[in-house]
Amino acid sequence: MRDAYLVGAGQSEYGAFPEESYRSLFRTAFEAATDSVPRGIEASDVDEAFIGTLGVGGRQLGLSGPAVTEHVGLGGVPCTRVENACAASGFATRQAVQAVKSGMADVALAGGFEIMSDMSSDATKYWLGVSGETEWERLSGTTFSGVYAQMASVHMEKYGTTREHLSQVAVKNHANGAKNPHAQLGFECSLEDAQSAPVVADPLNLYHCCPTSDGAACALIVSEDVVDEYTDDPIRVAGVGASSDTVGLFQRDSYTGVPASQRAGEQAYEMAGVEPDDLDFAEVHDCFAIAELLAYEDLGFCEQGEAGDLIDSGATELGGDLPVNTSGGLKSKGHPIGATGAGQVVEAFKQLSGKAGDRQVENPTRGLTHNVGGSGGASVVHIFEKDAETEVSA
Amino acid sequence: MSWEPRPTPEITPETERYWSAAADGTLLVRECTDCGLVYHYPRALCPDCFSDDVEWKEASGEGTVYSYSATQSMSGWPEEDLPLVLAYVELEEGPRVMTNLECDPEDVEIGTRVTVRFKAVEDADAAVPVFVPRE
């Protein structure tokens, strides 16, 4: 199969935007993505589009892909909505890569959006809950915080992980998000703030949970045959991995890891021919602080059970050996469900293009994105890297 | 799904017997006659070997807490049932279930031995299994 390249990516701000619609946010993201392509790109160049959205609120649940692509001048372009809960646009990105690698498209758009801020908290809870195990887990009054809290409880019991480790994730991601103009909660928080926040679902408190958000993000994936038309500094999609699992946690053997993420990570590393040590940064799915710690282990950043030591070491902070969630992550940048995966690709593009501003990682060659649906019913991993020629010339 | 009062189970042809047994005070699991797997949730094919030679099996109703989480407030949840204690309970027979513990969260830890109880559901031949620490 031929190679696929990331030539542009952009997003709207994440937050609560009563003056915006899902279409206007998507337009902002699409224009940011096309504007970011070094040699420019026309809407008419796009051969295919994959749009991730859960459809929170149910406002345009059917045909929500075409509803936004038509709005940005892509009328007539084949468009498919991709739904995999919080991993929707991570999977949309994978679909775009597949379309390009297969030869069916030279230019594919991967995007995502969600509007979550215009509903009551009960309605939001309902729409978040539709991605839970609705038949057997929600019956107990379970929310995602309740499910992830129980993953945290087991990890703490088995490996001695502490509430302070969870809070350190919040402190780190807020420190990064404070440097990201698109972040919803772009302010720093102290360890004391994070430790003393009200309990949501013990052991998780408010600072261990990401917010709900409005937002949109887009990425442009092109083939090796046309990449030179768009950039002199190609970023190759070096690795892709994806997996699925039971929706309910109760059916899984272990709660101290996300098997779908482990499988997705292994596939992506194998395809890219790299090891976790070869990464310069990673954007991981920190919907809850424990999820970031589990990702460290699932993706091989450390051994099983050692995520607490890894966050303690400072290695995942900006300036550390492997900065994680330089964008602020879901915790600080925000989590507009359908946009989140594509939004992670935006950060990877910015970092590898040297356009990440105050949160720029020094001369990165390779970065990973990791996007999880629900409690791990679906997971997708991408590895992006600058072409070797670019490294030499740089 | 409404949380006022507690959620009502979705009863399907595959799960009807599970819920009506619960209303009679019995917790059922499924057992595969071919490979021996005991499993939850109830379904017509074994999730491991996909045999349709599966039987209902009466569970002892005893288990241990595999994990849990407590929350002091839950919008829409009956006030008298707070704090809400969520738990994954591992049944003696093997499978785990997502459930609630009807007790003070201070009385629970991972590994606590628990026994099933049943909460009646209005307007349906069903009851929801919950657990309490074993006496």
Coordinates of C-alpha atoms in Angstrom, one line a residue, chain A residues 1-338:
Chain A
M1 CA 0.0 0.0 0.0
R2 CA 1.2 3.5 -0.7
D3 CA 2.0 6.0 2.1
A4 CA -0.3 8.5 3.6
Y5 CA 0.7 12.0 4.8
L6 CA -0.7 14.5 7.2
V7 CA -0.5 17.9 5.4
G8 CA -2.7 20.1 7.5
A9 CA -4.9 20.2 10.6
G10 CA -6.8 22.7 12.5
Q11 CA -9.4 23.2 15.2
S12 CA -11.9 25.6 16.7
E13 CA -11.4 26.7 20.2
Y14 CA -12.9 24.2 22.7
G15 CA -15.3 25.5 25.3
A16 CA -18.9 26.7 25.6
F17 CA -20.1 28.7 22.6
P18 CA -23.8 29.7 22.8
E19 CA -23.2 32.0 19.7
E20 CA -22.0 29.1 17.5
S21 CA -23.6 26.1 15.8
Y22 CA -22.1 22.7 15.1
R23 CA -21.8 23.9 11.5
S24 CA -20.1 27.2 12.3
L25 CA -17.6 25.5 14.6
F26 CA -16.9 22.9 11.9
R27 CA -16.3 25.6 9.4
T28 CA -13.8 27.3 11.7
A29 CA -11.9 24.0 12.1
F30 CA -12.0 23.2 8.3
E31 CA -10.6 26.7 7.4
A32 CA -7.9 26.3 10.1
A33 CA -7.0 23.0 8.6
T34 CA -6.9 24.2 4.9
D35 CA -5.0 27.4 6.0
S36 CA -2.4 25.2 7.7
V37 CA -1.4 23.4 4.5
P38 CA 2.0 24.9 3.6
R39 CA 1.3 25.2 -0.1
G40 CA -2.4 25.6 0.2
I41 CA -5.3 23.3 -0.7
E42 CA -8.7 23.8 -2.4
A43 CA -12.0 22.3 -1.2
S44 CA -12.3 20.8 -4.7
D45 CA -9.1 18.8 -4.0
V46 CA -10.9 16.7 -1.3
D47 CA -12.0 13.3 -2.6
E48 CA -13.6 11.8 0.5
A49 CA -14.6 12.9 4.0
F50 CA -15.0 11.0 7.3
I51 CA -16.7 12.9 10.1
G52 CA -16.7 11.8 13.7
T53 CA -19.6 12.8 16.0
L54 CA -21.5 11.0 18.7
G55 CA -24.5 13.2 18.0
V56 CA -24.9 14.5 21.6
G57 CA -28.4 16.1 21.9
G58 CA -29.6 14.2 18.8
R59 CA -30.0 17.4 16.8
Q60 CA -28.8 16.0 13.5
L61 CA -28.2 12.4 14.4
G62 CA -28.7 11.2 10.8
L63 CA -26.5 12.4 8.0
S64 CA -24.5 14.6 10.3
G65 CA -21.4 14.2 8.2
P66 CA -22.9 15.6 5.0
A67 CA -24.6 18.3 7.0
V68 CA -21.2 19.8 7.9
T69 CA -19.2 19.0 4.8
E70 CA -21.8 20.6 2.5
H71 CA -21.5 23.7 4.8
V72 CA -17.8 24.1 4.0
G73 CA -18.1 23.6 0.2
L74 CA -17.6 19.9 0.0
G75 CA -21.1 19.2 -1.4
G76 CA -20.9 16.1 -3.6
V77 CA -17.9 14.6 -1.9
P78 CA -18.5 11.1 -0.5
C79 CA -19.0 11.6 3.2
T80 CA -19.5 9.1 6.0
R81 CA -20.3 9.8 9.6
V82 CA -18.1 7.7 11.9
E83 CA -19.5 6.9 15.4
N84 CA -17.3 5.2 18.0
A85 CA -18.2 7.3 21.0
C86 CA -15.3 9.4 22.2
A87 CA -13.0 7.8 19.6
A88 CA -15.2 8.8 16.7
S89 CA -12.8 11.1 14.9
G90 CA -9.7 9.0 15.8
F91 CA -11.5 6.3 13.8
A92 CA -12.5 8.9 11.2
T93 CA -8.7 9.7 10.8
R94 CA -8.0 6.0 10.4
Q95 CA -10.7 5.8 7.7
A96 CA -9.2 8.7 5.9
V97 CA -5.7 7.0 6.1
Q98 CA -7.3 3.8 4.7
A99 CA -9.0 5.6 1.9
V100 CA -5.7 7.2 0.9
K101 CA -3.5 4.1 1.3
S102 CA -6.0 1.9 -0.6
G103 CA -5.7 4.2 -3.6
M104 CA -9.4 5.2 -3.7
A105 CA -8.7 8.8 -2.6
D106 CA -5.7 11.1 -3.0
V107 CA -7.0 13.7 -0.5
A108 CA -9.2 12.7 2.4
L109 CA -10.6 14.9 5.2
A110 CA -10.9 13.5 8.7
G111 CA -13.0 15.7 11.0
G112 CA -15.1 15.7 14.0
F113 CA -17.5 18.0 16.1
E114 CA -19.7 18.0 19.1
I115 CA -22.0 20.5 20.8
M116 CA -22.5 19.7 24.5
S117 CA -22.9 22.9 26.4
D118 CA -26.5 23.8 25.5
M119 CA -28.2 21.1 27.6
S120 CA -29.2 20.5 31.2
S121 CA -26.7 18.5 33.2
D122 CA -29.3 15.6 33.3
A123 CA -29.5 15.6 29.5
T124 CA -25.7 15.8 29.2
K125 CA -25.5 12.8 31.6
Y126 CA -27.9 10.9 29.4
W127 CA -26.0 11.6 26.2
L128 CA -22.7 10.7 27.8
G129 CA -24.3 7.6 29.1
V130 CA -25.4 6.3 25.8
S131 CA -21.9 5.1 25.1
G132 CA -21.8 3.1 28.4
E133 CA -23.1 -0.4 28.6
T134 CA -26.7 0.7 28.6
E135 CA -28.4 -2.7 29.4
W136 CA -26.3 -4.0 32.3
E137 CA -24.1 -1.2 33.7
R138 CA -26.3 1.9 33.6
L139 CA -28.9 0.0 35.6
S140 CA -26.7 0.6 38.7
G141 CA -26.7 4.4 38.2
T142 CA -23.3 4.2 36.6
T143 CA -21.7 7.1 34.8
F144 CA -18.3 7.1 33.1
S145 CA -16.8 8.7 36.2
G146 CA -18.1 5.7 38.2
V147 CA -16.6 3.2 35.7
Y148 CA -13.2 4.9 35.5
A149 CA -13.3 5.3 39.3
Q150 CA -13.5 1.6 39.7
M151 CA -10.6 1.1 37.3
A152 CA -8.7 3.6 39.5
S153 CA -9.7 1.7 42.7
V154 CA -8.3 -1.6 41.4
H155 CA -5.1 0.1 40.1
M156 CA -4.6 1.8 43.5
E157 CA -5.2 -1.5 45.4
K158 CA -2.9 -3.5 43.1
Y159 CA 0.0 -1.1 42.4
G160 CA -0.1 1.5 45.2
T161 CA -1.1 4.2 42.8
T162 CA -2.3 7.3 44.8
R163 CA -4.8 10.2 44.6
E164 CA -1.7 12.4 44.4
H165 CA -0.7 10.6 41.2
L166 CA -4.1 11.3 39.7
S167 CA -3.8 15.0 40.7
Q168 CA -0.4 15.2 39.1
V169 CA -2.0 14.4 35.8
A170 CA -4.3 17.3 36.2
V171 CA -1.5 19.7 37.3
K172 CA 0.6 18.7 34.3
N173 CA -2.2 18.9 31.7
H174 CA -3.4 22.3 33.0
A175 CA 0.2 23.6 32.9
N176 CA 0.3 22.6 29.2
G177 CA -3.3 23.8 28.4
A178 CA -2.4 27.2 29.9
K179 CA 0.0 27.5 26.9
N180 CA -2.7 26.5 24.4
P181 CA -4.9 29.4 23.1
H182 CA -7.6 26.8 22.0
A183 CA -7.9 25.2 25.5
Q184 CA -11.2 25.3 27.3
L185 CA -9.7 25.3 30.8
G186 CA -6.5 27.1 29.9
F187 CA -5.4 27.9 33.4
E188 CA -2.8 26.4 35.7
C189 CA -3.8 24.5 38.8
S190 CA -1.7 23.6 41.8
L191 CA -1.4 20.2 43.3
E192 CA -3.3 21.5 46.3
D193 CA -6.2 22.7 44.1
A194 CA -6.3 19.3 42.4
Q195 CA -6.1 17.4 45.7
S196 CA -8.8 19.3 47.4
A197 CA -11.5 19.4 44.7
P198 CA -14.9 17.9 45.5
V199 CA -15.3 14.2 45.0
V200 CA -17.2 13.1 41.9
A201 CA -16.9 9.3 42.2
D202 CA -14.4 8.3 44.8
P203 CA -11.4 8.2 44.2
L204 CA -11.9 10.6 41.3
N205 CA -12.6 14.2 42.1
L206 CA -13.5 17.1 39.9
Y207 CA -9.9 17.8 38.8
H208 CA -9.6 14.1 37.8
C209 CA -12.4 14.5 35.2
C210 CA -12.4 16.3 31.9
P211 CA -15.0 18.9 31.1
T212 CA -17.8 18.7 28.5
S213 CA -17.1 20.9 25.5
D214 CA -18.2 22.4 22.2
G215 CA -15.7 22.2 19.4
A216 CA -14.6 20.8 16.1
A217 CA -11.3 19.7 14.5
C218 CA -10.1 18.6 11.0
A219 CA -7.1 16.9 9.5
L220 CA -6.1 16.5 5.9
I221 CA -4.5 13.2 4.8
V222 CA -3.0 12.9 1.3
S223 CA -1.3 10.2 -0.7
E224 CA 2.4 10.0 -1.6
D225 CA 1.5 10.7 -5.2
V226 CA 0.3 14.2 -4.4
V227 CA 2.0 15.1 -1.2
D228 CA 4.6 17.3 -2.9
E229 CA 1.8 19.6 -4.2
Y230 CA 1.0 20.5 -0.7
T231 CA 4.2 20.6 1.4
D232 CA 7.9 20.4 1.4
D233 CA 7.9 19.0 4.9
P234 CA 5.8 15.9 4.8
I235 CA 4.6 14.2 7.9
R236 CA 4.0 10.6 7.3
V237 CA 1.3 8.5 8.9
A238 CA 3.8 5.9 10.0
G239 CA 1.7 3.6 12.1
V240 CA -2.0 2.9 12.6
G241 CA -3.6 0.5 15.1
A242 CA -7.1 -0.1 16.2
S243 CA -9.1 -2.5 18.3
S244 CA -12.5 -3.1 19.9
D245 CA -13.6 -4.8 23.1
T246 CA -16.7 -5.5 25.2
V247 CA -18.6 -2.3 25.9
G248 CA -19.1 -3.2 29.6
L249 CA -16.1 -3.5 31.9
F250 CA -17.8 -6.3 33.8
Q251 CA -16.9 -8.7 31.0
R252 CA -13.2 -8.0 30.9
D253 CA -10.5 -10.0 32.7
S254 CA -8.6 -7.0 33.9
Y255 CA -9.5 -3.4 34.9
T256 CA -5.9 -2.2 35.3
G257 CA -5.4 -1.8 31.6
V258 CA -7.4 -1.2 28.4
P259 CA -6.9 -4.2 26.2
A260 CA -8.1 -2.5 23.1
S261 CA -5.5 0.2 23.6
Q262 CA -2.8 -2.3 24.2
R263 CA -3.6 -4.0 20.9
A264 CA -4.0 -0.8 19.0
G265 CA -0.6 0.4 20.3
E266 CA 1.2 -2.8 19.4
Q267 CA -0.2 -2.7 15.9
A268 CA 0.8 1.0 15.4
Y269 CA 4.4 0.4 16.7
E270 CA 4.8 -2.7 14.5
M271 CA 3.6 -0.9 11.4
A272 CA 5.8 2.1 12.1
G273 CA 8.7 -0.1 13.0
V274 CA 9.4 1.9 16.2
E275 CA 9.4 1.4 19.9
P276 CA 7.8 3.7 22.6
D277 CA 11.3 5.0 23.3
D278 CA 11.4 6.4 19.8
L279 CA 8.5 8.8 20.5
D280 CA 9.1 12.5 21.1
F281 CA 5.6 13.3 22.4
A282 CA 2.2 11.7 22.8
E283 CA -1.4 12.9 23.0
V284 CA -3.3 10.3 25.1
H285 CA -7.0 10.0 26.0
D286 CA -7.2 11.5 29.5
C287 CA -10.9 11.6 29.9
F288 CA -10.2 10.9 33.5
A289 CA -6.7 11.1 35.2
I290 CA -6.6 7.4 35.7
A291 CA -7.1 7.0 31.9
E292 CA -3.8 8.8 31.3
L293 CA -2.0 6.6 33.8
L294 CA -3.5 3.5 32.2
A295 CA -2.4 4.8 28.8
Y296 CA 1.2 5.1 30.0
E297 CA 1.2 1.3 30.7
D298 CA -1.0 0.2 27.8
L299 CA 1.2 2.1 25.2
G300 CA 4.5 0.9 26.8
F301 CA 5.7 4.2 28.1
C302 CA 6.4 2.2 31.3
E303 CA 5.9 -1.3 32.7
Q304 CA 2.5 -2.4 34.0
G305 CA 1.9 -0.9 37.4
E306 CA 4.6 1.8 37.1
A307 CA 2.5 4.7 35.8
G308 CA 2.6 6.4 39.2
D309 CA 6.4 6.4 39.2
L310 CA 6.4 7.7 35.6
I311 CA 4.3 10.8 36.4
D312 CA 6.4 11.2 39.6
S313 CA 9.6 11.3 37.5
G314 CA 8.4 14.3 35.5
A315 CA 9.2 12.4 32.2
T316 CA 5.8 13.2 30.8
E317 CA 6.0 16.9 31.5
L318 CA 6.9 19.4 28.8
G319 CA 10.7 19.3 28.7
G320 CA 10.7 15.7 30.0
D321 CA 11.8 12.6 28.0
L322 CA 8.3 12.0 26.6
P323 CA 5.9 14.9 27.0
V324 CA 2.3 13.7 27.2
N325 CA -0.7 15.9 26.3
T326 CA 1.2 19.0 25.4
S327 CA -2.1 20.4 24.2
G328 CA -3.5 20.2 27.7
G329 CA -5.2 16.9 26.9
L330 CA -8.9 16.3 27.3
K331 CA -8.6 17.6 30.9
S332 CA -7.5 21.1 30.0
K333 CA -8.0 21.6 26.3
G334 CA -11.4 20.0 26.5
H335 CA -13.4 17.0 25.2
P336 CA -16.0 17.7 22.5
I337 CA -16.6 14.0 22.1
G338 CA -16.7 13.7 18.3

